[in-house]
C-alpha cells in the first residue's frame, strides 16, 4: 500500500469519526499560514494573481459543506502545483533580475573605475599644474626683478653717458677757447711787431693763456710759450728782437698743433664712448625686451 492510500484511509476514518470540525480548523490555519507565507515569499500572489487564494477559498468552502475529501485533496494538489509554478516563475524572474543586476553592477563598477581613473589623472594634472604654477610664479618674480635691475642699469648708463658728453662738450668748448686765445696771441705778436700793441696787451694775453692752461690741465704744454711771453714783457722798450718773435710764433704754432691733436683725441674718445654706450645699451634693451616677451 502506498503512502497516499494510507494517508487517505486515515483521513476517511477521521471523517467517519465526525472530525470535520478539526479538519476545518486545520484547513483554515493552513490556509492562513500559506496566505501569509506566500504573500511574503511570492509578491506576485498579492499583485492581482488570485488563483492560489481562490483555491484556498474553495478548499474552505468544500470543508464547510462536507465536500468529498478527494476533491479537497485535489484542490490542495492544485494549490501545490500553482505554488510550484509561481515559485518557478519567481526563480526565473530572480535569475533574470540577477543577470540584469550583475550587468548593471558591472557597468556601474566600470563607470566608477573610469571615473576614479579620470579623477586620479585630473589630480595628477592638477598637482603638475600646481608645481608648474609655483615655478612660473618664481620665474615671473625673478623676471620682474631682472627687468627692474636692467632698467636701472640702462638709466645709470644713460646718466653716465649724458654726464660724459656734457664733460666732453665743456672740454671741447675750453679747447676751442684756448685755440681762440692762441689766435689772439698770434695777432698780438704781429701788432707788437708793428708797434700797434703794448706790453700790457701782451701781458693780458699771457694771463688768459695761463688760465686756459689751468682749466685744460695742460699747463706743461704752455710753459715754453708763457715763459717766452714773460721775457718779452720784461723788456723796457717795445723793440723786440725779430728772432724772439719768430721763436714765440713757432711756439704758438706747436701749441696750436698740440691742442688740435688733443681735440682730435677727445673727439675720438667721445666717439668710442658713444659706440660702447650704444652697443651696451642695445644689448641691455634686447635683454629687457626678451624678458618682457617671456
PDB file of C-alpha atoms in Angstrom:
ATOM      1  CA  UNK A   1       0.000   0.000   0.000  1.00  0.00           C
ATOM      2  CA  UNK A   2       1.372   3.422  -0.934  1.00  0.00           C
ATOM      3  CA  UNK A   3       1.733   6.291   1.469  1.00  0.00           C
ATOM      4  CA  UNK A   4      -1.013   8.228  -0.229  1.00  0.00           C
ATOM      5  CA  UNK A   5      -3.522   5.386   0.192  1.00  0.00           C
ATOM      6  CA  UNK A   6      -2.648   5.042   3.856  1.00  0.00           C
ATOM      7  CA  UNK A   7      -2.947   8.797   4.251  1.00  0.00           C
ATOM      8  CA  UNK A   8      -6.349   8.750   2.535  1.00  0.00           C
ATOM      9  CA  UNK A   9      -7.505   5.897   4.703  1.00  0.00           C
ATOM     10  CA  UNK A  10      -6.603   7.791   7.829  1.00  0.00           C
ATOM     11  CA  UNK A  11      -8.438  10.868   6.641  1.00  0.00           C
ATOM     12  CA  UNK A  12     -11.517   8.814   5.855  1.00  0.00           C
ATOM     13  CA  UNK A  13     -11.507   7.364   9.356  1.00  0.00           C
ATOM     14  CA  UNK A  14     -11.282  10.848  10.794  1.00  0.00           C
ATOM     15  CA  UNK A  15     -14.051  11.901   8.570  1.00  0.00           C
ATOM     16  CA  UNK A  16     -16.202   8.943   9.601  1.00  0.00           C
ATOM     17  CA  UNK A  17     -15.494   9.678  13.237  1.00  0.00           C
ATOM     18  CA  UNK A  18     -17.074  13.046  12.780  1.00  0.00           C
ATOM     19  CA  UNK A  19     -13.783  15.130  12.922  1.00  0.00           C
ATOM     20  CA  UNK A  20     -14.802  17.616  10.271  1.00  0.00           C
ATOM     21  CA  UNK A  21     -14.610  20.464  12.716  1.00  0.00           C
ATOM     22  CA  UNK A  22     -10.959  19.675  13.450  1.00  0.00           C
ATOM     23  CA  UNK A  23     -10.145  19.422   9.757  1.00  0.00           C
ATOM     24  CA  UNK A  24     -11.908  22.685   9.147  1.00  0.00           C
ATOM     25  CA  UNK A  25      -9.870  24.421  11.814  1.00  0.00           C
ATOM     26  CA  UNK A  26      -6.624  22.912  10.465  1.00  0.00           C
ATOM     27  CA  UNK A  27      -7.509  23.878   6.925  1.00  0.00           C
ATOM     28  CA  UNK A  28      -8.274  27.434   7.966  1.00  0.00           C
ATOM     29  CA  UNK A  29      -4.991  27.651   9.868  1.00  0.00           C
ATOM     30  CA  UNK A  30      -3.065  26.131   6.953  1.00  0.00           C
ATOM     31  CA  UNK A  31      -4.793  28.474   4.537  1.00  0.00           C
ATOM     32  CA  UNK A  32      -3.993  31.486   6.704  1.00  0.00           C
ATOM     33  CA  UNK A  33      -0.358  30.416   7.116  1.00  0.00           C
ATOM     34  CA  UNK A  34       0.051  29.701   3.440  1.00  0.00           C
ATOM     35  CA  UNK A  35      -1.506  33.005   2.552  1.00  0.00           C
ATOM     36  CA  UNK A  36       0.888  34.944   4.788  1.00  0.00           C
ATOM     37  CA  UNK A  37       3.933  32.964   3.669  1.00  0.00           C
ATOM     38  CA  UNK A  38       3.027  33.116   0.002  1.00  0.00           C
ATOM     39  CA  UNK A  39       2.410  36.844   0.112  1.00  0.00           C
ATOM     40  CA  UNK A  40       5.778  37.313   1.768  1.00  0.00           C
ATOM     41  CA  UNK A  41       7.729  34.835  -0.422  1.00  0.00           C
ATOM     42  CA  UNK A  42       5.847  35.397  -3.704  1.00  0.00           C
ATOM     43  CA  UNK A  43       4.851  39.027  -4.030  1.00  0.00           C
ATOM     44  CA  UNK A  44       3.184  38.255  -7.361  1.00  0.00           C
ATOM     45  CA  UNK A  45       0.359  36.487  -5.448  1.00  0.00           C
ATOM     46  CA  UNK A  46      -0.686  39.824  -3.949  1.00  0.00           C
ATOM     47  CA  UNK A  47      -0.279  41.740  -7.183  1.00  0.00           C
ATOM     48  CA  UNK A  48      -3.506  40.671  -8.900  1.00  0.00           C
ATOM     49  CA  UNK A  49      -2.814  36.912  -9.309  1.00  0.00           C
ATOM     50  CA  UNK A  50      -5.509  35.408  -7.000  1.00  0.00           C
ATOM     51  CA  UNK A  51      -5.518  31.803  -8.242  1.00  0.00           C
ATOM     52  CA  UNK A  52      -3.952  30.327  -5.041  1.00  0.00           C
ATOM     53  CA  UNK A  53      -6.265  32.442  -2.899  1.00  0.00           C
ATOM     54  CA  UNK A  54      -9.227  31.259  -4.895  1.00  0.00           C
ATOM     55  CA  UNK A  55      -8.135  27.653  -4.378  1.00  0.00           C
ATOM     56  CA  UNK A  56      -7.823  28.206  -0.646  1.00  0.00           C
ATOM     57  CA  UNK A  57     -11.270  29.747  -0.577  1.00  0.00           C
ATOM     58  CA  UNK A  58     -12.606  26.751  -2.489  1.00  0.00           C
ATOM     59  CA  UNK A  59     -10.985  24.343  -0.029  1.00  0.00           C
ATOM     60  CA  UNK A  60     -12.545  26.159   2.900  1.00  0.00           C
ATOM     61  CA  UNK A  61     -15.897  26.083   1.150  1.00  0.00           C
ATOM     62  CA  UNK A  62     -15.692  22.332   0.461  1.00  0.00           C
ATOM     63  CA  UNK A  63     -14.757  21.590   4.020  1.00  0.00           C
ATOM     64  CA  UNK A  64     -17.611  23.710   5.338  1.00  0.00           C
ATOM     65  CA  UNK A  65     -20.095  21.963   3.061  1.00  0.00           C
ATOM     66  CA  UNK A  66     -18.865  18.445   3.934  1.00  0.00           C
ATOM     67  CA  UNK A  67     -17.422  18.004   0.461  1.00  0.00           C
ATOM     68  CA  UNK A  68     -15.584  14.836  -0.547  1.00  0.00           C
ATOM     69  CA  UNK A  69     -12.070  14.576   0.803  1.00  0.00           C
ATOM     70  CA  UNK A  70     -10.742  13.561  -2.600  1.00  0.00           C
ATOM     71  CA  UNK A  71     -11.935  16.839  -4.016  1.00  0.00           C
ATOM     72  CA  UNK A  72     -10.364  18.703  -1.139  1.00  0.00           C
ATOM     73  CA  UNK A  73      -7.032  16.929  -1.559  1.00  0.00           C
ATOM     74  CA  UNK A  74      -7.176  17.520  -5.294  1.00  0.00           C
ATOM     75  CA  UNK A  75      -7.600  21.189  -4.548  1.00  0.00           C
ATOM     76  CA  UNK A  76      -4.579  21.012  -2.246  1.00  0.00           C
ATOM     77  CA  UNK A  77      -2.611  19.344  -5.035  1.00  0.00           C
ATOM     78  CA  UNK A  78      -3.791  22.032  -7.400  1.00  0.00           C
ATOM     79  CA  UNK A  79      -2.668  24.652  -4.881  1.00  0.00           C
ATOM     80  CA  UNK A  80       0.703  22.947  -4.564  1.00  0.00           C
ATOM     81  CA  UNK A  81       1.099  22.860  -8.332  1.00  0.00           C
ATOM     82  CA  UNK A  82       0.120  26.500  -8.597  1.00  0.00           C
ATOM     83  CA  UNK A  83       2.582  27.442  -5.878  1.00  0.00           C
ATOM     84  CA  UNK A  84       5.373  25.485  -7.552  1.00  0.00           C
ATOM     85  CA  UNK A  85       4.614  27.177 -10.864  1.00  0.00           C
ATOM     86  CA  UNK A  86       4.668  30.529  -9.102  1.00  0.00           C
ATOM     87  CA  UNK A  87       7.959  29.586  -7.480  1.00  0.00           C
ATOM     88  CA  UNK A  88       9.440  28.600 -10.847  1.00  0.00           C
ATOM     89  CA  UNK A  89       8.333  31.908 -12.329  1.00  0.00           C
ATOM     90  CA  UNK A  90       9.686  33.677  -9.310  1.00  0.00           C
ATOM     91  CA  UNK A  91      13.018  31.829  -9.623  1.00  0.00           C
ATOM     92  CA  UNK A  92      13.205  32.641 -13.323  1.00  0.00           C
ATOM     93  CA  UNK A  93      12.409  36.278 -12.584  1.00  0.00           C
ATOM     94  CA  UNK A  94      15.007  36.215  -9.847  1.00  0.00           C
ATOM     95  CA  UNK A  95      17.638  34.801 -12.237  1.00  0.00           C
ATOM     96  CA  UNK A  96      16.804  37.409 -14.870  1.00  0.00           C
ATOM     97  CA  UNK A  97      16.964  40.151 -12.295  1.00  0.00           C
ATOM     98  CA  UNK A  98      20.247  38.755 -11.006  1.00  0.00           C
ATOM     99  CA  UNK A  99      21.675  38.825 -14.530  1.00  0.00           C
ATOM    100  CA  UNK A 100      20.368  42.361 -15.011  1.00  0.00           C
ATOM    101  CA  UNK A 101      21.680  43.425 -11.619  1.00  0.00           C
ATOM    102  CA  UNK A 102      25.064  41.836 -12.260  1.00  0.00           C
ATOM    103  CA  UNK A 103      25.212  43.520 -15.647  1.00  0.00           C
ATOM    104  CA  UNK A 104      24.181  46.839 -14.135  1.00  0.00           C
ATOM    105  CA  UNK A 105      26.669  46.420 -11.302  1.00  0.00           C
ATOM    106  CA  UNK A 106      29.423  45.536 -13.785  1.00  0.00           C
ATOM    107  CA  UNK A 107      28.504  48.594 -15.861  1.00  0.00           C
ATOM    108  CA  UNK A 108      28.452  50.853 -12.806  1.00  0.00           C
ATOM    109  CA  UNK A 109      31.710  49.402 -11.489  1.00  0.00           C
ATOM    110  CA  UNK A 110      33.274  50.077 -14.880  1.00  0.00           C
ATOM    111  CA  UNK A 111      31.941  53.629 -14.782  1.00  0.00           C
ATOM    112  CA  UNK A 112      33.275  54.043 -11.235  1.00  0.00           C
ATOM    113  CA  UNK A 113      36.670  52.664 -12.298  1.00  0.00           C
ATOM    114  CA  UNK A 114      36.753  55.043 -15.283  1.00  0.00           C
ATOM    115  CA  UNK A 115      35.651  57.950 -13.101  1.00  0.00           C
ATOM    116  CA  UNK A 116      38.271  57.026 -10.493  1.00  0.00           C
ATOM    117  CA  UNK A 117      40.918  56.841 -13.209  1.00  0.00           C
ATOM    118  CA  UNK A 118      39.775  60.217 -14.559  1.00  0.00           C
ATOM    119  CA  UNK A 119      39.896  61.702 -11.050  1.00  0.00           C
ATOM    120  CA  UNK A 120      43.396  60.307 -10.497  1.00  0.00           C
ATOM    121  CA  UNK A 121      44.526  61.664 -13.852  1.00  0.00           C
ATOM    122  CA  UNK A 122      42.940  65.036 -13.114  1.00  0.00           C
ATOM    123  CA  UNK A 123      44.571  65.041  -9.679  1.00  0.00           C
ATOM    124  CA  UNK A 124      47.967  64.311 -11.229  1.00  0.00           C
ATOM    125  CA  UNK A 125      47.421  67.075 -13.772  1.00  0.00           C
ATOM    126  CA  UNK A 126      46.301  69.415 -11.003  1.00  0.00           C
ATOM    127  CA  UNK A 127      49.413  68.631  -8.955  1.00  0.00           C
ATOM    128  CA  UNK A 128      51.621  69.088 -12.019  1.00  0.00           C
ATOM    129  CA  UNK A 129      49.848  72.363 -12.778  1.00  0.00           C
ATOM    130  CA  UNK A 130      50.372  73.491  -9.170  1.00  0.00           C
ATOM    131  CA  UNK A 131      54.086  72.739  -9.423  1.00  0.00           C
ATOM    132  CA  UNK A 132      54.259  74.480 -12.795  1.00  0.00           C
ATOM    133  CA  UNK A 133      52.351  77.459 -11.395  1.00  0.00           C
ATOM    134  CA  UNK A 134      54.755  77.725  -8.468  1.00  0.00           C
ATOM    135  CA  UNK A 135      57.735  77.552 -10.823  1.00  0.00           C
ATOM    136  CA  UNK A 136      56.155  80.109 -13.170  1.00  0.00           C
ATOM    137  CA  UNK A 137      55.458  82.449 -10.258  1.00  0.00           C
ATOM    138  CA  UNK A 138      59.079  82.166  -9.148  1.00  0.00           C
ATOM    139  CA  UNK A 139      60.273  82.732 -12.707  1.00  0.00           C
ATOM    140  CA  UNK A 140      57.918  85.703 -13.024  1.00  0.00           C
ATOM    141  CA  UNK A 141      59.232  87.168  -9.787  1.00  0.00           C
ATOM    142  CA  UNK A 142      62.805  86.685 -10.996  1.00  0.00           C
ATOM    143  CA  UNK A 143      61.868  88.077 -14.406  1.00  0.00           C
ATOM    144  CA  UNK A 144      60.312  91.215 -12.928  1.00  0.00           C
ATOM    145  CA  UNK A 145      63.289  91.744 -10.615  1.00  0.00           C
ATOM    146  CA  UNK A 146      65.695  91.293 -13.527  1.00  0.00           C
ATOM    147  CA  UNK A 147      63.683  93.767 -15.631  1.00  0.00           C
ATOM    148  CA  UNK A 148      63.905  96.320 -12.831  1.00  0.00           C
ATOM    149  CA  UNK A 149      67.653  95.726 -12.484  1.00  0.00           C
ATOM    150  CA  UNK A 150      68.222  96.041 -16.232  1.00  0.00           C
ATOM    151  CA  UNK A 151      66.068  99.179 -16.422  1.00  0.00           C
ATOM    152  CA  UNK A 152      68.120 100.636 -13.585  1.00  0.00           C
ATOM    153  CA  UNK A 153      71.338  99.742 -15.415  1.00  0.00           C
ATOM    154  CA  UNK A 154      70.072 101.394 -18.596  1.00  0.00           C
ATOM    155  CA  UNK A 155      69.113 104.511 -16.659  1.00  0.00           C
ATOM    156  CA  UNK A 156      72.505 104.645 -14.905  1.00  0.00           C
ATOM    157  CA  UNK A 157      74.261 104.055 -18.219  1.00  0.00           C
ATOM    158  CA  UNK A 158      72.307 106.885 -19.867  1.00  0.00           C
ATOM    159  CA  UNK A 159      73.046 109.213 -16.970  1.00  0.00           C
ATOM    160  CA  UNK A 160      76.758 108.358 -17.137  1.00  0.00           C
ATOM    161  CA  UNK A 161      76.779 108.922 -20.897  1.00  0.00           C
ATOM    162  CA  UNK A 162      74.973 112.227 -20.505  1.00  0.00           C
ATOM    163  CA  UNK A 163      77.492 113.338 -17.874  1.00  0.00           C
ATOM    164  CA  UNK A 164      80.428 112.194 -20.036  1.00  0.00           C
ATOM    165  CA  UNK A 165      79.004 114.003 -23.059  1.00  0.00           C
ATOM    166  CA  UNK A 166      78.482 117.158 -21.030  1.00  0.00           C
ATOM    167  CA  UNK A 167      82.098 116.943 -19.855  1.00  0.00           C
ATOM    168  CA  UNK A 168      83.238 116.386 -23.461  1.00  0.00           C
ATOM    169  CA  UNK A 169      81.307 119.404 -24.712  1.00  0.00           C
ATOM    170  CA  UNK A 170      82.684 121.513 -21.866  1.00  0.00           C
ATOM    171  CA  UNK A 171      86.277 120.494 -22.609  1.00  0.00           C
ATOM    172  CA  UNK A 172      85.692 120.938 -26.326  1.00  0.00           C
ATOM    173  CA  UNK A 173      84.489 124.460 -25.653  1.00  0.00           C
ATOM    174  CA  UNK A 174      87.558 125.068 -23.463  1.00  0.00           C
ATOM    175  CA  UNK A 175      89.877 123.721 -26.175  1.00  0.00           C
ATOM    176  CA  UNK A 176      88.225 125.957 -28.765  1.00  0.00           C
ATOM    177  CA  UNK A 177      88.563 128.897 -26.398  1.00  0.00           C
ATOM    178  CA  UNK A 178      92.231 128.021 -25.944  1.00  0.00           C
ATOM    179  CA  UNK A 179      92.675 128.000 -29.742  1.00  0.00           C
ATOM    180  CA  UNK A 180      90.981 131.397 -29.952  1.00  0.00           C
ATOM    181  CA  UNK A 181      93.390 132.726 -27.336  1.00  0.00           C
ATOM    182  CA  UNK A 182      96.328 131.336 -29.316  1.00  0.00           C
ATOM    183  CA  UNK A 183      94.972 133.054 -32.439  1.00  0.00           C
ATOM    184  CA  UNK A 184      94.672 136.231 -30.419  1.00  0.00           C
ATOM    185  CA  UNK A 185      98.309 135.729 -29.335  1.00  0.00           C
ATOM    186  CA  UNK A 186      99.375 135.478 -32.971  1.00  0.00           C
ATOM    187  CA  UNK A 187      97.684 138.763 -33.719  1.00  0.00           C
ATOM    188  CA  UNK A 188      99.197 140.297 -30.627  1.00  0.00           C
ATOM    189  CA  UNK A 189     102.700 139.341 -31.774  1.00  0.00           C
ATOM    190  CA  UNK A 190     102.093 140.924 -35.159  1.00  0.00           C
ATOM    191  CA  UNK A 191     100.684 144.067 -33.581  1.00  0.00           C
ATOM    192  CA  UNK A 192     103.576 144.147 -31.152  1.00  0.00           C
ATOM    193  CA  UNK A 193     105.997 143.843 -34.060  1.00  0.00           C
ATOM    194  CA  UNK A 194     104.320 146.758 -35.878  1.00  0.00           C
ATOM    195  CA  UNK A 195     104.015 148.764 -32.680  1.00  0.00           C
ATOM    196  CA  UNK A 196     100.215 148.844 -32.565  1.00  0.00           C
ATOM    197  CA  UNK A 197     100.074 146.802 -29.341  1.00  0.00           C
ATOM    198  CA  UNK A 198     101.584 147.366 -25.940  1.00  0.00           C
ATOM    199  CA  UNK A 199     103.240 145.152 -23.413  1.00  0.00           C
ATOM    200  CA  UNK A 200     100.086 145.464 -21.302  1.00  0.00           C
ATOM    201  CA  UNK A 201      98.107 143.869 -24.102  1.00  0.00           C
ATOM    202  CA  UNK A 202     100.724 141.154 -24.292  1.00  0.00           C
ATOM    203  CA  UNK A 203     100.519 140.583 -20.566  1.00  0.00           C
ATOM    204  CA  UNK A 204      96.712 140.339 -20.783  1.00  0.00           C
ATOM    205  CA  UNK A 205      97.008 137.603 -23.430  1.00  0.00           C
ATOM    206  CA  UNK A 206      99.581 135.756 -21.333  1.00  0.00           C
ATOM    207  CA  UNK A 207      97.218 135.743 -18.324  1.00  0.00           C
ATOM    208  CA  UNK A 208      94.350 134.424 -20.450  1.00  0.00           C
ATOM    209  CA  UNK A 209      96.579 131.675 -21.823  1.00  0.00           C
ATOM    210  CA  UNK A 210      97.651 130.686 -18.313  1.00  0.00           C
ATOM    211  CA  UNK A 211      94.018 130.442 -17.117  1.00  0.00           C
ATOM    212  CA  UNK A 212      93.164 128.396 -20.182  1.00  0.00           C
ATOM    213  CA  UNK A 213      96.059 126.013 -19.498  1.00  0.00           C
ATOM    214  CA  UNK A 214      94.926 125.589 -15.907  1.00  0.00           C
ATOM    215  CA  UNK A 215      91.328 124.839 -16.974  1.00  0.00           C
ATOM    216  CA  UNK A 216      92.503 122.289 -19.524  1.00  0.00           C
ATOM    217  CA  UNK A 217      95.048 120.838 -17.062  1.00  0.00           C
ATOM    218  CA  UNK A 218      97.729 121.046 -19.757  1.00  0.00           C
ATOM    219  CA  UNK A 219      99.991 123.696 -18.242  1.00  0.00           C
ATOM    220  CA  UNK A 220     103.062 121.663 -19.222  1.00  0.00           C
ATOM    221  CA  UNK A 221     102.286 122.442 -22.874  1.00  0.00           C
ATOM    222  CA  UNK A 222     102.101 126.190 -22.110  1.00  0.00           C
ATOM    223  CA  UNK A 223     105.301 126.512 -20.115  1.00  0.00           C
ATOM    224  CA  UNK A 224     107.534 127.426 -23.070  1.00  0.00           C
ATOM    225  CA  UNK A 225     105.059 129.909 -24.610  1.00  0.00           C
ATOM    226  CA  UNK A 226     104.226 131.677 -21.350  1.00  0.00           C
ATOM    227  CA  UNK A 227     107.951 131.829 -20.472  1.00  0.00           C
ATOM    228  CA  UNK A 228     108.742 133.437 -23.825  1.00  0.00           C
ATOM    229  CA  UNK A 229     105.938 135.972 -23.420  1.00  0.00           C
ATOM    230  CA  UNK A 230     107.164 136.806 -19.944  1.00  0.00           C
ATOM    231  CA  UNK A 231     110.633 137.509 -21.303  1.00  0.00           C
ATOM    232  CA  UNK A 232     109.205 139.826 -23.913  1.00  0.00           C
ATOM    233  CA  UNK A 233     107.025 141.578 -21.338  1.00  0.00           C
ATOM    234  CA  UNK A 234     110.069 142.244 -19.119  1.00  0.00           C
ATOM    235  CA  UNK A 235     111.801 144.392 -21.757  1.00  0.00           C
ATOM    236  CA  UNK A 236     111.820 148.083 -21.030  1.00  0.00           C
ATOM    237  CA  UNK A 237     111.130 149.094 -24.599  1.00  0.00           C
ATOM    238  CA  UNK A 238     108.948 147.863 -27.377  1.00  0.00           C
ATOM    239  CA  UNK A 239     111.854 146.992 -29.605  1.00  0.00           C
ATOM    240  CA  UNK A 240     111.563 143.272 -29.599  1.00  0.00           C
ATOM    241  CA  UNK A 241     114.063 141.129 -31.410  1.00  0.00           C
ATOM    242  CA  UNK A 242     112.590 139.653 -34.550  1.00  0.00           C
ATOM    243  CA  UNK A 243     114.220 136.328 -33.807  1.00  0.00           C
ATOM    244  CA  UNK A 244     112.491 136.261 -30.440  1.00  0.00           C
ATOM    245  CA  UNK A 245     109.136 136.996 -32.052  1.00  0.00           C
ATOM    246  CA  UNK A 246     109.700 134.297 -34.637  1.00  0.00           C
ATOM    247  CA  UNK A 247     110.606 131.823 -31.899  1.00  0.00           C
ATOM    248  CA  UNK A 248     107.466 132.719 -29.916  1.00  0.00           C
ATOM    249  CA  UNK A 249     105.376 132.415 -33.050  1.00  0.00           C
ATOM    250  CA  UNK A 250     106.829 128.947 -33.603  1.00  0.00           C
ATOM    251  CA  UNK A 251     105.930 128.049 -30.044  1.00  0.00           C
ATOM    252  CA  UNK A 252     102.374 129.267 -30.690  1.00  0.00           C
ATOM    253  CA  UNK A 253     102.117 127.018 -33.743  1.00  0.00           C
ATOM    254  CA  UNK A 254     103.347 123.989 -31.825  1.00  0.00           C
ATOM    255  CA  UNK A 255     100.913 124.708 -29.015  1.00  0.00           C
ATOM    256  CA  UNK A 256      98.138 125.095 -31.552  1.00  0.00           C
ATOM    257  CA  UNK A 257      99.047 121.733 -33.113  1.00  0.00           C
ATOM    258  CA  UNK A 258      99.152 120.151 -29.660  1.00  0.00           C
ATOM    259  CA  UNK A 259      95.691 121.498 -28.830  1.00  0.00           C
ATOM    260  CA  UNK A 260      94.267 120.387 -32.196  1.00  0.00           C
ATOM    261  CA  UNK A 261      95.690 116.937 -31.596  1.00  0.00           C
ATOM    262  CA  UNK A 262      94.168 116.922 -28.103  1.00  0.00           C
ATOM    263  CA  UNK A 263      90.819 117.939 -29.604  1.00  0.00           C
ATOM    264  CA  UNK A 264      91.032 115.081 -32.106  1.00  0.00           C
ATOM    265  CA  UNK A 265      91.863 112.667 -29.309  1.00  0.00           C
ATOM    266  CA  UNK A 266      88.925 113.968 -27.282  1.00  0.00           C
ATOM    267  CA  UNK A 267      86.617 113.579 -30.288  1.00  0.00           C
ATOM    268  CA  UNK A 268      87.847 110.032 -30.912  1.00  0.00           C
ATOM    269  CA  UNK A 269      87.441 109.143 -27.230  1.00  0.00           C
ATOM    270  CA  UNK A 270      83.916 110.563 -27.307  1.00  0.00           C
ATOM    271  CA  UNK A 271      83.043 108.651 -30.466  1.00  0.00           C
ATOM    272  CA  UNK A 272      84.425 105.425 -28.962  1.00  0.00           C
ATOM    273  CA  UNK A 273      82.487 106.047 -25.751  1.00  0.00           C
ATOM    274  CA  UNK A 274      79.295 106.675 -27.722  1.00  0.00           C
ATOM    275  CA  UNK A 275      79.818 103.437 -29.653  1.00  0.00           C
ATOM    276  CA  UNK A 276      80.430 101.447 -26.464  1.00  0.00           C
ATOM    277  CA  UNK A 277      77.406 103.080 -24.855  1.00  0.00           C
ATOM    278  CA  UNK A 278      75.160 102.354 -27.843  1.00  0.00           C
ATOM    279  CA  UNK A 279      76.298  98.731 -28.003  1.00  0.00           C
ATOM    280  CA  UNK A 280      75.893  98.194 -24.248  1.00  0.00           C
ATOM    281  CA  UNK A 281      72.514  99.893 -24.152  1.00  0.00           C
ATOM    282  CA  UNK A 282      71.239  97.925 -27.141  1.00  0.00           C
ATOM    283  CA  UNK A 283      72.287  94.635 -25.529  1.00  0.00           C
ATOM    284  CA  UNK A 284      70.551  95.594 -22.295  1.00  0.00           C
ATOM    285  CA  UNK A 285      67.457  96.716 -24.215  1.00  0.00           C
ATOM    286  CA  UNK A 286      67.356  93.446 -26.181  1.00  0.00           C
ATOM    287  CA  UNK A 287      67.641  91.511 -22.931  1.00  0.00           C
ATOM    288  CA  UNK A 288      64.875  93.627 -21.392  1.00  0.00           C
ATOM    289  CA  UNK A 289      62.594  93.132 -24.426  1.00  0.00           C
ATOM    290  CA  UNK A 290      63.226  89.389 -24.273  1.00  0.00           C
ATOM    291  CA  UNK A 291      62.196  89.304 -20.615  1.00  0.00           C
ATOM    292  CA  UNK A 292      59.003  91.231 -21.394  1.00  0.00           C
ATOM    293  CA  UNK A 293      58.028  88.712 -24.062  1.00  0.00           C
ATOM    294  CA  UNK A 294      58.827  85.674 -21.868  1.00  0.00           C
TER     295      UNK A 294
END
